[in-house]
């Protein structure tokens, strides 16, 4: 969350900043701003509430000549959405953009106010700016030393870029918490929260590590680690294509990402399914085999959509591999005293690999005696990958829509492959792993087929778009799919939706049933179908309105609508059935004219607790 861009360039800095910060809008879009030290050594700052387009309009009206600058797109944590609270924050000659939360900001604010500093915002970031200024004027140290002295006083996380009007040849980046990347140019260098922002100017990147401080000049970059040792970090050439960041023929990134799922699943499976029943992950260290072999329990920790994927995996681990599996929301996991089951493997799931709650849960778990930990994530350069014993990549490709789609289905694909791998290692039932491998090979084609049914889902969406509340029901491994479907609807269509296990309806929520609360039920052919049919009758006999997503025929009931879907193998049915629910949420949000890629109050890559 929050996007940072900065650069010392040969080219026009203002054009670069607005082009790049626009690409980070998925990280926050409450307000945005930029600051440039121009050729006459003036600080030019422009800030706007609202989307980055407002900043672009305002910046384009001005003629800014300069070669060093910073920009920021905000997801507010401290201080309401207002121009005053928008970054960059300035204290005299010091200019700061920041991603994170300074937990002791109130104490520092009081201290600085006593020293005579006048605050113009309610943010924790302005505290950093004044603290840097205070430290700089106390001892007249170098800016690097000033930053090192100041960050010792900060609690919380503080990835930031600092610029000094009195020394306008360099930027200083400090990473502790959320990612910062340096893009390498020819006699110009760039900094950003994500490589997406820089792909239009370079493919060469250096990922800063926790505690690093980088001094970035046009022709020189010097990095110091947390112990203040000069350090050389590896240069990486990105293989992400700039064109994959574009929407192409689609109206929204979310729409593009829904339709990309057959390809992203194919990429996730590619070169990983060997022989009839073998699964191979090239990035997985060999020692993982021993850990998996010895694993008797699994604990998965995740948030949001990843949590729903983990809930499906729980069913798979228990029913297919006979391994007990617990799933917990990451922020809950790390805020209580835990009892770890014996020989337990910890798995973290996250699209970005930077989800602060999940990262904290991983760090907490290291004190608790797990057999080992594995992260399943979409970003190889992420903190979760760096800090985990083992990792597996989901290979979903860039996901820009804030509401996750292809990261969910590729996570499920990896999780099912992992189940097969663990079964193989334990040699418990090779027939099952063989079946998993065979069925996974069919998955991209099954998803292609269901995407072709988009017109049916669209017609249902048009009917449901004016509803205020909806219930989603599913049983067994389809209950988490109901949860994910309801989450999608809340996120992008702002319709209140709750998911329940179908059998739980009679224990309370049945009281809500009337024709104004549509019920979406996922009821494919499986051993639970007959039970679901009874629930359908219970709803219909109370005048409820129900939409059943299934590959089956049903006896007709009043107010019952069956959305007939193509056949799918039971093993992969959860991955298949989320597709119509993603489309349903998308088309409802489209009909309602909502900001689908940037839903209100949300942002992607949740780097704050
Ligand atoms: N705390 C700062 C930055 C917010 C942030 O990093 N969000 O993800 C603010 O509120 O402006």
Coordinates of C-alpha atoms and ligand atoms in Angstrom, one line a residue:
X1 CA 0.0 0.0 0.0
X2 CA 1.1 3.5 -0.8
X3 CA 3.2 3.9 -3.8
X4 CA 6.6 5.6 -3.9
X5 CA 8.5 6.8 -7.0
X6 CA 11.6 8.9 -7.1
X7 CA 14.4 9.6 -9.5
X8 CA 17.5 11.5 -10.4
X9 CA 17.3 11.8 -14.2
X10 CA 18.6 13.2 -17.4
X11 CA 15.0 13.4 -18.7
X12 CA 12.2 15.6 -17.7
X13 CA 11.5 14.6 -14.1
X14 CA 7.9 15.7 -13.8
X15 CA 6.8 13.6 -16.8
X16 CA 8.7 10.6 -15.5
X17 CA 7.1 11.0 -12.0
X18 CA 3.5 11.2 -13.2
X19 CA 3.9 8.4 -15.7
X20 CA 5.4 6.2 -13.0
X21 CA 3.2 7.0 -10.1
X22 CA 0.1 6.4 -12.2
X23 CA 1.3 2.8 -12.5
X24 CA 1.4 2.4 -8.7
X25 CA -2.2 3.7 -8.3
X26 CA -3.3 0.2 -7.3
X27 CA -1.4 0.6 -4.1
X28 CA -3.5 3.6 -2.9
X29 CA -5.6 6.2 -4.5
X30 CA -6.8 8.5 -1.7
X31 CA -4.6 11.3 -2.9
X32 CA -1.3 11.8 -4.6
X33 CA 1.5 14.3 -4.8
X34 CA 5.0 15.0 -6.1
X35 CA 7.9 17.3 -5.3
X36 CA 10.7 18.4 -7.6
X37 CA 13.9 20.4 -6.8
X38 CA 13.9 22.5 -10.0
X39 CA 16.9 24.0 -11.9
X40 CA 16.8 27.2 -9.8
X41 CA 16.9 25.1 -6.6
X42 CA 13.2 25.8 -5.6
X43 CA 11.1 23.0 -4.2
X44 CA 8.0 22.6 -6.4
X45 CA 5.3 20.6 -4.7
X46 CA 2.0 19.6 -6.2
X47 CA -0.6 17.6 -4.2
X48 CA -4.2 16.6 -5.0
X49 CA -7.0 14.7 -3.3
X50 CA -8.4 11.9 -5.5
X51 CA -7.0 9.8 -8.3
X52 CA -3.6 10.3 -9.8
X53 CA -5.3 11.8 -12.9
X54 CA -6.0 14.9 -10.8
X55 CA -2.2 15.2 -10.1
X56 CA -1.5 14.6 -13.8
X57 CA -3.9 17.5 -14.8
X58 CA -2.4 19.8 -12.3
X59 CA 1.2 19.0 -13.1
X60 CA 0.7 19.3 -16.8
X61 CA -0.5 22.9 -16.4
X62 CA 2.9 23.8 -14.9
X63 CA 6.3 24.0 -16.5
X64 CA 8.7 22.3 -14.2
X65 CA 12.3 22.1 -15.1
X66 CA 14.3 19.8 -12.9
X67 CA 16.1 16.5 -12.7
X68 CA 15.4 15.2 -9.2
X69 CA 12.1 14.5 -7.6
X70 CA 9.8 12.2 -5.6
X71 CA 6.1 11.2 -5.9
X72 CA 3.6 9.3 -3.8
X73 CA 0.1 7.9 -4.1
X74 CA -1.5 7.5 -0.7
X75 CA -3.6 5.0 1.2
X76 CA -4.2 6.9 4.4
X77 CA -3.4 5.4 7.8
X78 CA -2.8 8.5 9.9
X79 CA -4.9 11.6 9.1
X80 CA -7.9 11.8 6.9
X81 CA -7.8 12.1 3.1
X82 CA -6.9 15.7 2.6
X83 CA -4.4 17.8 0.6
X84 CA -2.6 18.7 3.9
X85 CA -2.1 15.0 4.7
X86 CA -0.9 14.1 1.1
X87 CA 2.8 13.3 0.7
X88 CA 5.5 14.6 0.0
X89 CA 5.9 16.1 3.4
X90 CA 8.4 18.9 3.9
X91 CA 10.4 20.3 6.8
X92 CA 12.3 23.3 5.4
X93 CA 14.9 21.8 3.1
X94 CA 13.9 18.1 3.8
X95 CA 11.3 16.4 1.6
X96 CA 10.0 12.9 2.5
X97 CA 7.7 10.3 0.9
X98 CA 6.9 7.3 3.1
X99 CA 5.1 4.0 3.1
X100 CA 4.3 2.5 6.5
X101 CA 3.2 3.5 10.0
X102 CA 5.3 5.2 12.6
X103 CA 3.9 3.8 15.8
X104 CA 5.5 6.2 18.2
X105 CA 4.5 9.2 16.1
X106 CA 2.5 10.9 18.9
X107 CA 5.5 11.0 21.3
X108 CA 7.8 12.2 18.6
X109 CA 5.3 14.9 17.5
X110 CA 5.1 16.2 21.1
X111 CA 8.9 16.3 21.3
X112 CA 9.3 18.1 18.0
X113 CA 6.5 20.6 18.8
X114 CA 8.4 21.4 22.0
X115 CA 11.4 22.1 19.9
X116 CA 9.3 24.6 17.9
X117 CA 8.2 22.6 14.9
X118 CA 4.8 23.5 13.6
X119 CA 2.9 20.6 12.0
X120 CA 0.7 21.2 8.9
X121 CA -0.7 17.7 8.7
X122 CA -2.0 14.9 11.0
X123 CA 0.3 12.2 9.4
X124 CA 3.0 10.2 11.0
X125 CA 5.1 11.0 7.9
X126 CA 5.5 14.7 8.7
X127 CA 7.0 13.6 12.0
X128 CA 9.8 11.9 10.0
X129 CA 10.4 15.0 8.0
X130 CA 10.7 17.3 11.1
X131 CA 12.8 14.7 12.9
X132 CA 15.3 14.5 10.0
X133 CA 15.5 18.3 10.0
X134 CA 16.0 18.4 13.7
X135 CA 18.7 15.8 13.6
X136 CA 20.4 17.5 10.6
X137 CA 20.6 20.8 12.3
X138 CA 21.8 19.4 15.6
X139 CA 25.1 18.0 14.3
X140 CA 25.4 19.0 10.7
X141 CA 26.0 15.3 9.8
X142 CA 25.7 13.9 6.3
X143 CA 22.1 13.1 5.2
X144 CA 22.9 9.4 5.4
X145 CA 24.0 9.7 9.0
X146 CA 21.0 12.0 9.8
X147 CA 18.7 9.3 8.4
X148 CA 20.5 6.6 10.4
X149 CA 20.2 8.6 13.6
X150 CA 16.6 9.3 13.0
X151 CA 15.4 5.8 12.1
X152 CA 16.8 4.6 15.4
X153 CA 14.1 6.7 17.0
X154 CA 11.3 5.3 14.9
X155 CA 9.1 2.4 15.9
X156 CA 7.1 0.7 13.2
X157 CA 7.9 0.5 9.5
X158 CA 9.3 3.2 7.3
X159 CA 10.2 2.6 3.8
X160 CA 10.9 6.1 2.5
X161 CA 12.7 8.3 0.1
X162 CA 14.3 11.5 1.3
X163 CA 15.5 14.5 -0.8
X164 CA 17.4 17.5 0.5
X165 CA 17.1 20.9 -1.2
X166 CA 20.6 21.8 0.1
X167 CA 22.1 18.8 -1.7
X168 CA 20.0 18.3 -4.7
X169 CA 22.2 15.7 -6.4
X170 CA 21.1 12.6 -4.5
X171 CA 18.1 10.7 -3.1
X172 CA 18.3 8.5 -0.1
X173 CA 16.1 5.5 0.2
X174 CA 15.6 3.5 3.4
X175 CA 13.8 0.2 3.6
X176 CA 12.3 -1.3 6.7
X177 CA 8.9 -2.8 6.3
X178 CA 7.7 -2.5 2.7
X179 CA 9.6 -3.0 -0.6
X180 CA 11.8 -0.4 -2.3
X181 CA 13.4 -1.1 -5.7
X182 CA 16.1 0.7 -7.5
X183 CA 15.8 0.9 -11.3
X184 CA 19.1 1.3 -13.1
X185 CA 19.3 3.7 -16.0
X186 CA 22.0 5.2 -18.2
X187 CA 23.4 8.1 -16.2
X188 CA 20.0 8.3 -14.3
X189 CA 18.5 6.1 -11.6
X190 CA 15.1 5.5 -10.3
X191 CA 13.4 4.3 -7.1
X192 CA 9.9 2.7 -6.7
X193 CA 7.8 0.5 -4.5
X194 CA 7.3 -1.9 -7.4
X195 CA 9.1 -2.6 -10.6
X196 CA 5.8 -2.1 -12.5
X197 CA 6.4 1.7 -12.1
X198 CA 9.8 1.6 -13.8
X199 CA 9.4 -1.0 -16.6
X200 CA 8.8 1.8 -19.1
X201 CA 12.3 3.2 -18.4
X202 CA 14.4 0.2 -17.4
X203 CA 14.5 -3.6 -16.9
X204 CA 17.5 -3.6 -14.6
X205 CA 16.7 -3.6 -10.9
X206 CA 18.2 -3.9 -7.4
X207 CA 15.9 -5.0 -4.6
X208 CA 16.8 -3.3 -1.3
X209 CA 16.7 -5.6 1.7
X210 CA 15.4 -4.9 5.2
X211 CA 17.5 -2.3 6.9
X212 CA 19.2 -1.1 3.7
X213 CA 20.0 2.6 3.1
X214 CA 20.8 3.5 -0.5
X215 CA 22.3 6.8 -1.7
X216 CA 21.1 7.2 -5.3
X217 CA 22.8 9.7 -7.6
X218 CA 22.7 10.0 -11.4
X219 CA 25.8 8.0 -12.0
X220 CA 26.4 6.2 -8.7
X221 CA 24.5 4.0 -6.2
X222 CA 25.9 3.1 -2.8
X223 CA 24.0 0.8 -0.5
X224 CA 24.7 0.2 3.2
X225 CA 23.1 -2.6 5.2
X226 CA 21.5 -2.4 8.6
X227 CA 24.9 -2.6 10.2
X228 CA 26.2 0.3 8.1
X229 CA 28.5 -1.9 6.0
X230 CA 28.8 -0.9 2.3
X231 CA 27.2 -3.7 0.4
X232 CA 26.7 -4.8 -3.2
X233 CA 23.2 -6.1 -3.9
X234 CA 22.6 -8.3 -6.9
X235 CA 21.3 -6.7 -10.1
X236 CA 18.3 -8.4 -11.6
X237 CA 17.1 -8.2 -15.2
X238 CA 13.3 -8.3 -15.1
X239 CA 11.5 -10.6 -17.6
X240 CA 8.2 -8.8 -17.1
X241 CA 7.0 -7.4 -20.3
X242 CA 5.9 -3.7 -20.2
X243 CA 2.8 -4.6 -22.3
X244 CA 1.6 -7.0 -19.7
X245 CA 0.9 -4.0 -17.5
X246 CA -1.6 -2.7 -20.0
X247 CA -5.4 -3.5 -20.1
X248 CA -5.3 -4.3 -23.8
X249 CA -8.9 -4.9 -25.2
X250 CA -10.4 -5.1 -21.7
X251 CA -12.3 -2.4 -19.8
X252 CA -10.7 -3.2 -16.5
X253 CA -7.7 -5.0 -15.2
X254 CA -10.0 -7.2 -13.2
X255 CA -11.8 -8.3 -16.4
X256 CA -8.5 -9.0 -18.1
X257 CA -7.2 -11.0 -15.1
X258 CA -10.4 -13.1 -15.0
X259 CA -10.0 -14.0 -18.6
X260 CA -6.3 -14.6 -18.3
X261 CA -6.9 -17.5 -15.8
X262 CA -6.6 -20.4 -18.3
X263 CA -3.2 -19.0 -19.3
X264 CA -2.0 -18.2 -15.8
X265 CA -3.0 -21.6 -14.6
X266 CA -1.2 -23.2 -17.6
X267 CA 1.9 -21.2 -16.6
X268 CA 1.6 -22.3 -13.1
X269 CA 1.4 -26.0 -14.2
X270 CA 4.1 -25.7 -16.9
X271 CA 7.1 -27.9 -16.3
X272 CA 5.9 -28.9 -13.0
X273 CA 3.8 -32.0 -13.7
X274 CA 6.2 -34.9 -14.5
X275 CA 5.4 -38.4 -15.5
X276 CA 2.0 -39.7 -14.4
X277 CA 2.0 -38.6 -10.8
X278 CA 5.1 -36.5 -10.0
X279 CA 5.1 -32.9 -9.2
X280 CA 8.3 -30.8 -9.4
X281 CA 8.9 -27.3 -8.3
X282 CA 12.3 -26.1 -9.5
X283 CA 12.5 -23.3 -6.9
X284 CA 11.9 -25.6 -4.0
X285 CA 15.1 -26.5 -2.1
X286 CA 15.8 -30.2 -1.9
X287 CA 15.7 -30.2 1.9
X288 CA 12.0 -29.4 1.6
X289 CA 11.4 -33.1 0.7
X290 CA 12.6 -34.1 4.2
X291 CA 10.4 -31.6 5.9
X292 CA 7.3 -32.6 3.9
X293 CA 8.0 -36.3 4.5
X294 CA 8.1 -35.7 8.2
X295 CA 5.1 -33.3 8.3
X296 CA 2.2 -34.7 10.4
X297 CA 0.3 -31.4 10.7
X298 CA -0.2 -28.3 8.6
X299 CA -0.9 -24.8 9.7
X300 CA -1.8 -22.3 7.0
X301 CA -1.8 -18.6 7.7
X302 CA -3.2 -16.0 5.3
X303 CA -5.5 -13.0 4.8
X304 CA -8.4 -12.1 2.6
X305 CA -8.6 -14.1 -0.7
X306 CA -5.5 -16.1 0.3
X307 CA -7.3 -17.2 3.4
X308 CA -10.2 -18.5 1.3
X309 CA -7.7 -20.4 -0.8
X310 CA -6.2 -21.9 2.3
X311 CA -9.7 -23.0 3.5
X312 CA -10.1 -25.0 0.3
X313 CA -6.6 -26.5 0.8
X314 CA -7.6 -27.6 4.3
X315 CA -10.2 -29.9 2.7
X316 CA -7.6 -31.2 0.2
X317 CA -4.9 -31.9 2.8
X318 CA -7.3 -33.7 5.1
X319 CA -9.3 -35.7 2.6
X320 CA -6.6 -36.5 0.0
X321 CA -3.4 -36.6 2.0
X322 CA -4.7 -37.5 5.5
X323 CA -2.8 -34.6 7.0
X324 CA -4.7 -32.5 9.6
X325 CA -4.7 -28.9 8.5
X326 CA -5.6 -25.7 10.4
X327 CA -6.1 -22.4 8.8
X328 CA -5.9 -19.0 10.6
X329 CA -6.3 -15.4 9.7
X330 CA -2.7 -14.0 9.9
X331 CA -3.5 -11.0 12.2
X332 CA -5.2 -13.3 14.6
X333 CA -2.5 -15.9 14.5
X334 CA 0.2 -13.5 15.6
X335 CA -1.9 -11.8 18.3
X336 CA -2.5 -14.8 20.6
X337 CA -0.6 -17.5 22.5
X338 CA -0.4 -20.6 20.3
X339 CA 0.0 -24.3 20.8
X340 CA 1.8 -25.8 17.9
X341 CA 0.8 -29.4 17.0
X342 CA 3.7 -31.8 16.7
X343 CA 5.7 -32.0 13.5
X344 CA 3.8 -29.1 12.0
X345 CA 4.6 -27.3 8.8
X346 CA 3.7 -23.7 8.6
X347 CA 2.5 -22.4 5.2
X348 CA 2.0 -18.7 4.4
X349 CA 0.0 -17.6 1.4
X350 CA 0.1 -14.2 -0.2
X351 CA -0.1 -12.7 -3.7
X352 CA 2.4 -9.9 -3.1
X353 CA 4.5 -11.7 -0.5
X354 CA 4.5 -8.3 1.3
X355 CA 1.3 -8.6 3.2
X356 CA 2.3 -7.2 6.6
X357 CA 0.0 -9.3 8.7
X358 CA 1.2 -12.5 7.0
X359 CA 4.9 -11.5 7.3
X360 CA 4.4 -10.8 11.0
X361 CA 2.8 -14.2 11.5
X362 CA 5.7 -15.9 9.8
X363 CA 8.2 -14.0 12.0
X364 CA 6.1 -14.9 15.1
X365 CA 5.9 -18.6 14.0
X366 CA 9.7 -18.8 14.0
X367 CA 9.7 -18.6 17.8
X368 CA 7.2 -21.4 18.1
X369 CA 8.9 -24.6 17.0
X370 CA 7.4 -25.4 13.6
X371 CA 9.2 -28.1 11.6
X372 CA 9.7 -25.6 8.8
X373 CA 7.9 -22.9 6.9
X374 CA 6.9 -22.6 3.2
X375 CA 5.5 -19.6 1.4
X376 CA 3.3 -19.8 -1.7
X377 CA 3.4 -16.4 -3.4
X378 CA 3.4 -14.6 -6.7
X379 CA 6.5 -12.5 -6.2
X380 CA 10.0 -14.1 -6.1
X381 CA 11.6 -10.9 -4.9
X382 CA 9.2 -10.5 -1.9
X383 CA 9.9 -10.4 1.8
X384 CA 7.9 -13.6 2.4
X385 CA 10.1 -15.5 -0.1
X386 CA 13.3 -14.1 1.4
X387 CA 12.3 -14.8 5.0
X388 CA 10.8 -18.3 4.5
X389 CA 12.7 -21.6 4.6
X390 CA 11.1 -22.7 1.3
X391 CA 8.9 -21.1 -1.4
X392 CA 6.7 -22.0 -4.3
X393 CA 5.7 -19.4 -6.9
X394 CA 2.2 -19.2 -8.3
X395 CA 3.2 -17.7 -11.7
X396 CA 0.0 -15.8 -12.0
X397 CA 1.7 -12.9 -13.8
X398 CA 1.1 -9.3 -12.7
X399 CA -2.2 -8.8 -11.0
X400 CA -3.2 -5.1 -10.9
X401 CA -7.0 -5.2 -10.1
X402 CA -7.3 -4.7 -6.4
X403 CA -9.8 -7.6 -6.1
X404 CA -7.7 -10.8 -6.6
X405 CA -8.8 -13.3 -9.2
X406 CA -6.0 -15.1 -11.0
X407 CA -3.9 -15.1 -7.8
X408 CA -6.7 -17.1 -6.1
X409 CA -7.0 -19.8 -8.8
X410 CA -3.2 -20.1 -9.2
X411 CA -2.8 -20.4 -5.4
X412 CA -5.3 -23.2 -5.5
X413 CA -3.5 -24.8 -8.4
X414 CA -0.2 -24.8 -6.5
X415 CA -1.9 -26.0 -3.3
X416 CA -3.4 -29.0 -5.1
X417 CA 0.0 -29.8 -6.7
X418 CA 1.6 -29.6 -3.3
X419 CA -1.0 -32.1 -1.9
X420 CA 0.1 -34.5 -4.7
X421 CA 3.8 -33.9 -4.0
X422 CA 3.4 -34.6 -0.3
X423 CA 1.3 -37.7 -1.0
X424 CA 4.1 -38.9 -3.3
X425 CA 6.8 -38.2 -0.7
X426 CA 4.9 -40.2 1.9
X427 CA 4.0 -42.8 -0.6
X428 CA 0.6 -43.1 1.0
X429 CA -1.6 -43.3 -2.0
X430 CA 0.0 -42.9 -5.4
X431 CA -3.3 -43.3 -7.1
X432 CA -4.6 -40.1 -5.6
X433 CA -1.5 -38.1 -6.7
X434 CA -1.8 -39.6 -10.2
X435 CA -5.5 -38.6 -10.3
X436 CA -4.6 -35.1 -9.1
X437 CA -1.9 -34.7 -11.8
X438 CA -4.2 -36.0 -14.6
X439 CA -7.1 -33.8 -13.5
X440 CA -4.9 -30.6 -13.1
X441 CA -3.9 -31.1 -16.7
X442 CA -7.5 -30.6 -17.7
X443 CA -8.0 -27.5 -15.6
X444 CA -7.1 -24.7 -18.2
X445 CA -9.5 -26.2 -20.7
X446 CA -12.3 -26.5 -18.1
X447 CA -11.8 -22.8 -17.2
X448 CA -11.9 -21.8 -20.9
X449 CA -15.3 -23.5 -21.2
X450 CA -16.8 -21.8 -18.2
X451 CA -15.6 -18.4 -19.3
X452 CA -17.6 -18.9 -22.5
X453 CA -20.7 -19.0 -20.3
X454 CA -20.1 -15.3 -19.4
X455 CA -23.4 -14.2 -21.1
X456 CA -25.5 -16.3 -18.7
X457 CA -23.7 -14.8 -15.7
X458 CA -24.1 -11.3 -17.1
X459 CA -27.9 -11.8 -17.4
X460 CA -28.1 -12.9 -13.7
X461 CA -25.9 -9.9 -12.7
X462 CA -28.3 -7.5 -14.4
X463 CA -31.2 -8.9 -12.4
X464 CA -29.2 -8.8 -9.1
X465 CA -27.5 -5.4 -9.4
X466 CA -30.0 -3.5 -7.4
X467 CA -30.0 -5.8 -4.4
X468 CA -28.7 -4.6 -1.1
X469 CA -27.8 -7.9 0.6
X470 CA -26.9 -11.4 -0.7
X471 CA -26.2 -14.8 0.9
X472 CA -23.7 -17.2 -0.6
X473 CA -23.9 -20.9 0.3
X474 CA -21.7 -23.9 -0.2
X475 CA -20.8 -27.1 1.4
X476 CA -17.5 -28.9 2.0
X477 CA -14.7 -27.4 -0.2
X478 CA -17.3 -25.2 -1.9
X479 CA -18.0 -23.3 1.3
X480 CA -14.7 -21.4 1.0
X481 CA -15.7 -20.7 -2.7
X482 CA -18.9 -19.2 -1.4
X483 CA -16.7 -17.1 1.0
X484 CA -14.6 -15.9 -1.9
X485 CA -17.6 -15.1 -4.1
X486 CA -19.1 -13.0 -1.3
X487 CA -15.8 -11.2 -0.7
X488 CA -15.6 -10.3 -4.4
X489 CA -19.1 -8.9 -4.3
X490 CA -18.4 -6.8 -1.2
X491 CA -15.1 -5.5 -2.6
X492 CA -16.1 -4.2 -6.0
X493 CA -19.9 -3.9 -6.0
X494 CA -20.3 -2.7 -2.4
X495 CA -23.2 -5.1 -1.8
X496 CA -23.3 -6.6 1.6
X497 CA -22.8 -10.4 1.2
X498 CA -22.3 -13.1 3.7
X499 CA -21.2 -16.7 3.1
X500 CA -22.5 -19.6 5.1
X501 CA -22.0 -23.4 5.0
X502 CA -25.4 -24.5 3.5
X503 CA -26.1 -26.6 6.5
X504 CA -25.7 -23.7 8.8
X505 CA -28.6 -21.7 7.4
X506 CA -31.2 -23.2 9.7
X507 CA -29.1 -22.3 12.7
X508 CA -29.8 -18.6 12.3
X509 CA -29.5 -16.9 8.9
X510 CA -32.7 -18.5 7.6
X511 CA -34.5 -15.8 9.5
X512 CA -33.2 -13.3 6.9
X513 CA -34.7 -15.2 4.0
X514 CA -37.2 -13.3 1.8
X515 CA -37.4 -12.4 -1.9
X516 CA -35.2 -9.4 -1.4
X517 CA -32.1 -11.3 -0.3
X518 CA -31.0 -13.5 -3.1
X519 CA -29.2 -16.7 -2.2
X520 CA -26.4 -17.8 -4.4
X521 CA -25.8 -21.5 -3.9
X522 CA -22.9 -23.6 -5.3
X523 CA -24.2 -27.1 -5.7
X524 CA -22.2 -29.2 -8.1
X525 CA -22.5 -33.0 -8.4
X526 CA -20.7 -34.5 -5.5
X527 CA -21.6 -36.5 -2.3
X528 CA -23.1 -33.4 -0.7
X529 CA -25.6 -32.6 -3.5
X530 CA -28.6 -34.3 -1.8
X531 CA -28.0 -32.3 1.3
X532 CA -27.8 -29.1 -0.7
X533 CA -31.1 -30.0 -2.4
X534 CA -32.8 -30.1 1.0
X535 CA -31.4 -26.7 1.8
X536 CA -32.8 -25.4 -1.5
X537 CA -36.2 -26.6 -0.6
X538 CA -36.0 -25.0 2.9
X539 CA -35.2 -21.7 1.2
X540 CA -37.9 -22.0 -1.5
X541 CA -40.6 -23.0 0.9
X542 CA -40.0 -19.8 2.9
X543 CA -40.4 -17.6 -0.2
X544 CA -36.7 -17.1 -0.7
X545 CA -35.1 -16.3 -4.0
X546 CA -32.3 -18.7 -5.0
X547 CA -29.7 -19.0 -7.8
X548 CA -28.1 -22.4 -7.9
X549 CA -24.8 -22.7 -9.8
X550 CA -24.5 -26.3 -10.8
X551 CA -23.9 -28.9 -13.5
X552 CA -27.1 -30.7 -12.4
X553 CA -30.8 -30.6 -13.1
X554 CA -33.1 -29.8 -10.2
X555 CA -36.8 -30.2 -9.5
X556 CA -38.5 -27.0 -10.2
X557 CA -39.3 -24.8 -7.2
X558 CA -40.8 -21.3 -7.1
X559 CA -38.2 -18.5 -7.2
X560 CA -35.5 -21.0 -8.0
X561 CA -33.1 -20.4 -10.8
X562 CA -30.5 -22.9 -12.0
X563 CA -27.4 -21.6 -13.7
X564 CA -26.4 -24.6 -15.6
X565 CA -22.6 -24.9 -15.9
X566 CA -20.4 -27.3 -17.8
X567 CA -19.1 -30.6 -16.3
X568 CA -16.0 -30.5 -14.2
X569 CA -14.1 -33.2 -12.3
X570 CA -14.8 -33.0 -8.5
X571 CA -11.1 -32.7 -7.6
X572 CA -10.8 -29.3 -9.3
X573 CA -14.4 -28.2 -8.9
X574 CA -13.5 -25.4 -6.3
X575 CA -11.1 -23.8 -8.8
X576 CA -13.8 -24.0 -11.5
X577 CA -16.8 -22.7 -9.5
X578 CA -15.1 -19.5 -8.4
X579 CA -15.0 -18.3 -12.0
X580 CA -18.8 -17.7 -12.4
X581 CA -18.8 -15.9 -9.0
X582 CA -15.9 -13.6 -10.0
X583 CA -17.8 -12.8 -13.2
X584 CA -21.0 -12.3 -11.2
X585 CA -19.3 -9.7 -9.0
X586 CA -17.6 -8.1 -12.0
X587 CA -20.8 -7.7 -14.0
X588 CA -22.8 -6.5 -11.1
X589 CA -20.2 -3.8 -10.3
X590 CA -20.1 -2.9 -14.0
X591 CA -23.8 -2.5 -14.1
X592 CA -23.6 -0.3 -11.0
X593 CA -20.9 1.8 -12.6
X594 CA -18.4 1.2 -9.8
X595 CA -14.6 1.8 -9.9
X596 CA -13.9 -1.9 -10.4
X597 CA -10.1 -1.8 -10.4
X598 CA -9.8 0.6 -7.5
X599 CA -12.6 0.0 -5.0
X600 CA -13.1 2.6 -2.4
X601 CA -11.0 2.4 0.8
X602 CA -9.0 -0.6 -0.5
X603 CA -5.6 -1.0 -2.1
X604 CA -3.4 -3.9 -3.1
X605 CA -0.3 -5.3 -1.4
X606 CA -1.3 -4.6 2.1
X607 CA 2.0 -3.5 3.6
X608 CA 0.5 -2.1 6.9
X609 CA -0.8 -4.0 9.9
Ligands
LIG1 N1 1.2 6.5 7.4 C1 1.3 7.2 6.1 C2 1.6 6.3 5.0 C3 0.4 5.4 4.8 C4 0.8 4.0 4.1 O1 1.9 3.6 4.0 N2 -0.3 3.3 3.7 O2 -0.1 2.1 3.2 C5 0.1 8.1 5.9 O3 -1.0 7.8 6.5 O4 0.1 9.0 5.0

